[in-house]
CSV table of C-alpha atoms in Angstrom, one decimal:
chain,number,residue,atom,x,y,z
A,1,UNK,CA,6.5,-4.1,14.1
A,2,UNK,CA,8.0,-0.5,13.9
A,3,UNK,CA,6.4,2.4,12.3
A,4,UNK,CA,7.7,5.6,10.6
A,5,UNK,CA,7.7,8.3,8.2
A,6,UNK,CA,9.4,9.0,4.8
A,7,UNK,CA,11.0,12.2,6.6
A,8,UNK,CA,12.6,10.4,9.8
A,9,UNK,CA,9.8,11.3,12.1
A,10,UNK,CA,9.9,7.9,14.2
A,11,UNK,CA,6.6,6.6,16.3
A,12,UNK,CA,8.5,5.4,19.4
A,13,UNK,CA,5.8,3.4,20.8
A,14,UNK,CA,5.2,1.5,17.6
A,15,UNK,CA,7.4,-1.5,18.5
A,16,UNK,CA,6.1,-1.6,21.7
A,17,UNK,CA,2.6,-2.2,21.4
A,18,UNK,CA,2.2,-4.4,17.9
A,19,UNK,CA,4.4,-6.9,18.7
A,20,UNK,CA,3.5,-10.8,18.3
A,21,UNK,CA,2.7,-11.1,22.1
A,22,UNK,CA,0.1,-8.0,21.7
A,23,UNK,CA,-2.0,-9.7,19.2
A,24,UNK,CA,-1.9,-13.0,20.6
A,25,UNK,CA,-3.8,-11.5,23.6
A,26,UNK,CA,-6.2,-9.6,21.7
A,27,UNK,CA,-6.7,-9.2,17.6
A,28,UNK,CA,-8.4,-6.3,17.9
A,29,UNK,CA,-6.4,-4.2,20.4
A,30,UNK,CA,-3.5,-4.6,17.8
A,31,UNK,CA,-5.4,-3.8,14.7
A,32,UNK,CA,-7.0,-1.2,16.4
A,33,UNK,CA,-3.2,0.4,17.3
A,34,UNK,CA,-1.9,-0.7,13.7
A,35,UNK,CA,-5.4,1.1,11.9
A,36,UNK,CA,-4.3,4.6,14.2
A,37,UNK,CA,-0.4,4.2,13.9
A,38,UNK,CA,-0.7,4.0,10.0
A,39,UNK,CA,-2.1,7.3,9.7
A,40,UNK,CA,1.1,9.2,9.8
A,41,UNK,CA,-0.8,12.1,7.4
A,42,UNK,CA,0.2,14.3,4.5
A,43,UNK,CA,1.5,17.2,5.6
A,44,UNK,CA,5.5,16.0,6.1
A,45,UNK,CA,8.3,17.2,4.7
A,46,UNK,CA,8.4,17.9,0.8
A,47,UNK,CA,12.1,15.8,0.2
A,48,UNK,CA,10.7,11.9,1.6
A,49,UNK,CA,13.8,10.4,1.9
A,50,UNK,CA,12.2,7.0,3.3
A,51,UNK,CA,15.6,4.3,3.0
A,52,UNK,CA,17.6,7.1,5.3
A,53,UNK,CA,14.5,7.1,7.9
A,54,UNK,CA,14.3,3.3,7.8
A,55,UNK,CA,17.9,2.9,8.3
A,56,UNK,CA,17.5,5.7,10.9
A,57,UNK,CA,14.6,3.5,12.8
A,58,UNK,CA,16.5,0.1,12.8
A,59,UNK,CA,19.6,1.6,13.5
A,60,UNK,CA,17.6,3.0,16.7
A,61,UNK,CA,14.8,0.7,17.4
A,62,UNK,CA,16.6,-2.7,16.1
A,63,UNK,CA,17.4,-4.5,19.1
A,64,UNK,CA,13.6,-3.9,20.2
A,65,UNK,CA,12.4,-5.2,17.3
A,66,UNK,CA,14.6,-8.5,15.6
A,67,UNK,CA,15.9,-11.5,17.4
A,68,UNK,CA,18.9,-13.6,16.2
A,69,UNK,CA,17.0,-15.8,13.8
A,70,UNK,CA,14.6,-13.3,12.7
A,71,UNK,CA,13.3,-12.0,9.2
A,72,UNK,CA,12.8,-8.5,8.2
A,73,UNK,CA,9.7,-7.1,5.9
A,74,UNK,CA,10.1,-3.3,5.3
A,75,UNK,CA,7.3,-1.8,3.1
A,76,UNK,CA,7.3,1.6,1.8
A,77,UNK,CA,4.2,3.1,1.8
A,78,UNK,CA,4.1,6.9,-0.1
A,79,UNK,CA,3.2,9.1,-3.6
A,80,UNK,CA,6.6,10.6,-3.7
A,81,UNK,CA,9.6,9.6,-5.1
A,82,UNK,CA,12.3,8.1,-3.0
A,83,UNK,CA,14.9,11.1,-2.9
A,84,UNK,CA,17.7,10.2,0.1
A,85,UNK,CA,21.5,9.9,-1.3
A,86,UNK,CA,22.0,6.3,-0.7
A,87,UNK,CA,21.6,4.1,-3.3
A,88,UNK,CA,19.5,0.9,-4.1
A,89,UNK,CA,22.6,-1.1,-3.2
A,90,UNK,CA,23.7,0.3,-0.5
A,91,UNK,CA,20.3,0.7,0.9
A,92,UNK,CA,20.3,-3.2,0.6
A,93,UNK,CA,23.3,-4.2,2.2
A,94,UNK,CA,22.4,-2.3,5.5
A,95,UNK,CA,19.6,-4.3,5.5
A,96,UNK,CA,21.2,-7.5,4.8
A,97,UNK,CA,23.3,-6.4,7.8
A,98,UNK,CA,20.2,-7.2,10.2
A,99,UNK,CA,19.8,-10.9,9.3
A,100,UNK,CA,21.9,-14.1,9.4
A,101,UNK,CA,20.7,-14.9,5.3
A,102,UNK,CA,20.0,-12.3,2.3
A,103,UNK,CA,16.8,-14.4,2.4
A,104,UNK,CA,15.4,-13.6,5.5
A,105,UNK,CA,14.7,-9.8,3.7
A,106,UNK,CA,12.3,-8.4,2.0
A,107,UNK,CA,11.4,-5.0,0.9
A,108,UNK,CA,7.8,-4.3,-0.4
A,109,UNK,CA,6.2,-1.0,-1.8
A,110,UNK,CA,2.9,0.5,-2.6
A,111,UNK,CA,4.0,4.1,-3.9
A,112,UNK,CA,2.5,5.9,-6.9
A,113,UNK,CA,4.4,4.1,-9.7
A,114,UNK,CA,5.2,7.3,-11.8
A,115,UNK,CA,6.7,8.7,-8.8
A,116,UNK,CA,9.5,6.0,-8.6
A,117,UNK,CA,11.5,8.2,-11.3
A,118,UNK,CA,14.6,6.3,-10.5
A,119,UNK,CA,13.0,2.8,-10.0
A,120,UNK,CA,14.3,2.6,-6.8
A,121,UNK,CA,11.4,1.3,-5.1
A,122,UNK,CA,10.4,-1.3,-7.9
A,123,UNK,CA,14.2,-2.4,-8.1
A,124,UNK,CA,14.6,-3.3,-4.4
A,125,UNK,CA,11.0,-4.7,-4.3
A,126,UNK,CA,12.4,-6.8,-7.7
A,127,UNK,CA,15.9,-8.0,-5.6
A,128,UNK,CA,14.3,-8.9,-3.0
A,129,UNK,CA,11.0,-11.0,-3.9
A,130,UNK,CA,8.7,-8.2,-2.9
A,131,UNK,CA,5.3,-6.5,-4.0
A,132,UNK,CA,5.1,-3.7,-5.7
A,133,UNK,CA,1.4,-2.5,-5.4
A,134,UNK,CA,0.4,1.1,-6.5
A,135,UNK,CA,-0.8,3.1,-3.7
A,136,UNK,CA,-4.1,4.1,-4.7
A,137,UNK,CA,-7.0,1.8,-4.9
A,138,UNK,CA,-7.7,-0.9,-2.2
A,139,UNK,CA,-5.6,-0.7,0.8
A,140,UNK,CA,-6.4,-3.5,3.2
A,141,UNK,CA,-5.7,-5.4,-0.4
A,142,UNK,CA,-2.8,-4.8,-1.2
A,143,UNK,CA,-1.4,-5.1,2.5
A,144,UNK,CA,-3.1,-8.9,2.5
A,145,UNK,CA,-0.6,-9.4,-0.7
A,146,UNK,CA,2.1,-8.0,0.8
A,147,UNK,CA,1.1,-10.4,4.0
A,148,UNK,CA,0.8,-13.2,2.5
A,149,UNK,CA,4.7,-13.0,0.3
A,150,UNK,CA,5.8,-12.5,4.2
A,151,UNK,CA,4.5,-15.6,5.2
A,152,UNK,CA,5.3,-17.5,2.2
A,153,UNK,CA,8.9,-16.1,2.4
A,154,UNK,CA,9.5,-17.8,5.9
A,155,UNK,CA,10.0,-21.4,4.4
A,156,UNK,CA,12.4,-20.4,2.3
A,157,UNK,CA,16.5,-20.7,2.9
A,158,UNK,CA,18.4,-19.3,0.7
A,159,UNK,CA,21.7,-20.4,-1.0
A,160,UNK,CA,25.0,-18.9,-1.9
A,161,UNK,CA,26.1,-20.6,-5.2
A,162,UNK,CA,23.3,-22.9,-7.2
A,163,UNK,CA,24.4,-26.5,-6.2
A,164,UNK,CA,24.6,-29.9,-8.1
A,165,UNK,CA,20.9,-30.7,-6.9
A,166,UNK,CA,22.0,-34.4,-6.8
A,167,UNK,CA,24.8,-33.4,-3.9
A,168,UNK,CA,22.0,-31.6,-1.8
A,169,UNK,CA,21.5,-32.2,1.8
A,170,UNK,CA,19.8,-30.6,4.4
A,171,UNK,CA,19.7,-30.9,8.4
A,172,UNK,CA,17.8,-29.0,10.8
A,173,UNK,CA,19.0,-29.1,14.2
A,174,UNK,CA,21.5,-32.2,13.2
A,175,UNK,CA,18.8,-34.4,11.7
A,176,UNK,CA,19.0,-35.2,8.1
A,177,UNK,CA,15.6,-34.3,5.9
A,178,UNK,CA,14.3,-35.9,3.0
A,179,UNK,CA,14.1,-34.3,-0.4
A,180,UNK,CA,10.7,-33.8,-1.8
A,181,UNK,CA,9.1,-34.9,1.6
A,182,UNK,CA,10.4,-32.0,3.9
A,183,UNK,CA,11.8,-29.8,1.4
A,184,UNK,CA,12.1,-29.2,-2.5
A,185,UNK,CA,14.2,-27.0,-4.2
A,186,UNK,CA,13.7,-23.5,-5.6
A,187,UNK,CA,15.7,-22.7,-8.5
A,188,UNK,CA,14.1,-19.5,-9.2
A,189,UNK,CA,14.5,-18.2,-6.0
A,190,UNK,CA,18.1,-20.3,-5.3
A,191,UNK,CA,17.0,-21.7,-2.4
A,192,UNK,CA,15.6,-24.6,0.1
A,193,UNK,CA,11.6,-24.0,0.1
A,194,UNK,CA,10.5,-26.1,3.6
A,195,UNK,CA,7.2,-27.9,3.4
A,196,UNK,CA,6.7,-26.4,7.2
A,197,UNK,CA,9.2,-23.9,8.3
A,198,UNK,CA,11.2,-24.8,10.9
A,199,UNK,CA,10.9,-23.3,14.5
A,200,UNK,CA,12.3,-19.8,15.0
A,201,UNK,CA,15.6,-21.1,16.5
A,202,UNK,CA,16.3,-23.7,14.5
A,203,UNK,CA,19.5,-24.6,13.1
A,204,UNK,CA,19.9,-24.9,9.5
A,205,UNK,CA,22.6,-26.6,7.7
A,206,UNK,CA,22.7,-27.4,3.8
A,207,UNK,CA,25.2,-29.3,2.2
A,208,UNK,CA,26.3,-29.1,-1.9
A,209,UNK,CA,28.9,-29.5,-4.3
A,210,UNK,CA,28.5,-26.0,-5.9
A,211,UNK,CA,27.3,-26.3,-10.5
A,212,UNK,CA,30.0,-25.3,-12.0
């Protein structure tokens, strides 16, 4: 986990110490770093320009932070609008950039919701399967919510093109799996939702005749 501000000022120890391995060893040591870390104040620059810092961060801190196979959950956390140049689309694709499916990202936000004058936050959030929480109000809430569409994201794999569901197969690490047993289909999302997500390497192959 990497930490940082809506101006670019980047915590450089942040994705050393709240990693998986750091919390496996002790709970409260991480929250404990997490509960300080988050407290980046108020008194930043007046022009937040938060998708040029996090592209800034990963562009940096990247290779400390995601593996081959992993998925990556940015959440925007702020009361102002989002004001950097690059737009929504943009902003996505560099994301996308940093994992092997566009399913493997998602973007949340808690923000002030009549600060997102350009719905940039709440249109990202939308693409991309996220929360959008307002800021104010419960935190430790809002960031369970947020938590808990991370988790449930991990199951999914998503497709290119909806397929003729009667065509679908799908292997994991060469073996075959059985519809409706170790997997179902998603059409809302376009995608294979696993019963139990596979192990971090795994690899995943899905078979279709595209719908015409």
């Amino acid at each position: 986990m990497g930490i940082t501000t809506t101006h670019g000022t980047h915590d450089t120890r942040s994705a050393e110490i709240l990693t998986h391995e750091v919390a496996k060893q002790s709970r409260n040591y991480f929250l404990q770093n997490f509960s300080y870390k988050i407290k980046v104040g108020t008194t930043g620059a007046s022009a937040e320009r938060a998708f040029d810092s996090a592209e800034d961060y990963l562009n940096t801190y990247s290779s400390d932070l995601l593996k081959a196979h992993s998925s990556l959950a940015v959440i925007y956390v702020t009361d102002e609008d989002e004001q950097s140049a690059v737009s929504v689309q943009d902003h996505l694709q560099t994301l996308l950039n940093y994992v092997p499916q566009s399913s493997k990202v998602q973007v949340h936000a808690m923000i002030n919701p009549l600060r997102d004058a350009d719905s940039k936050y709440s249109s990202i959030t939308s693409q991309t399967g996220g929360v959008f929480e307002d800021v104010n109000g419960d935190f430790a809430a809002k960031l369970e919510s947020i938590g808990e569409s991370i988790i449930d994201s991990l199951d999914l794999f998503s497709l290119s093109k909806t397929p003729v569901l009667s065509t679908l197969k799908v292997y994991v690490n060469s073996e075959l799996k059985q519809k409706d047993v170790d997997w179902t289909y998603d059409s809302s999302k376009k995608a294979i939702r696993f019963q139990v997500a596979p192990p971090l390497d795994s690899e995943i192959h899905v078979h279709f005749i595209p719908s015409p």
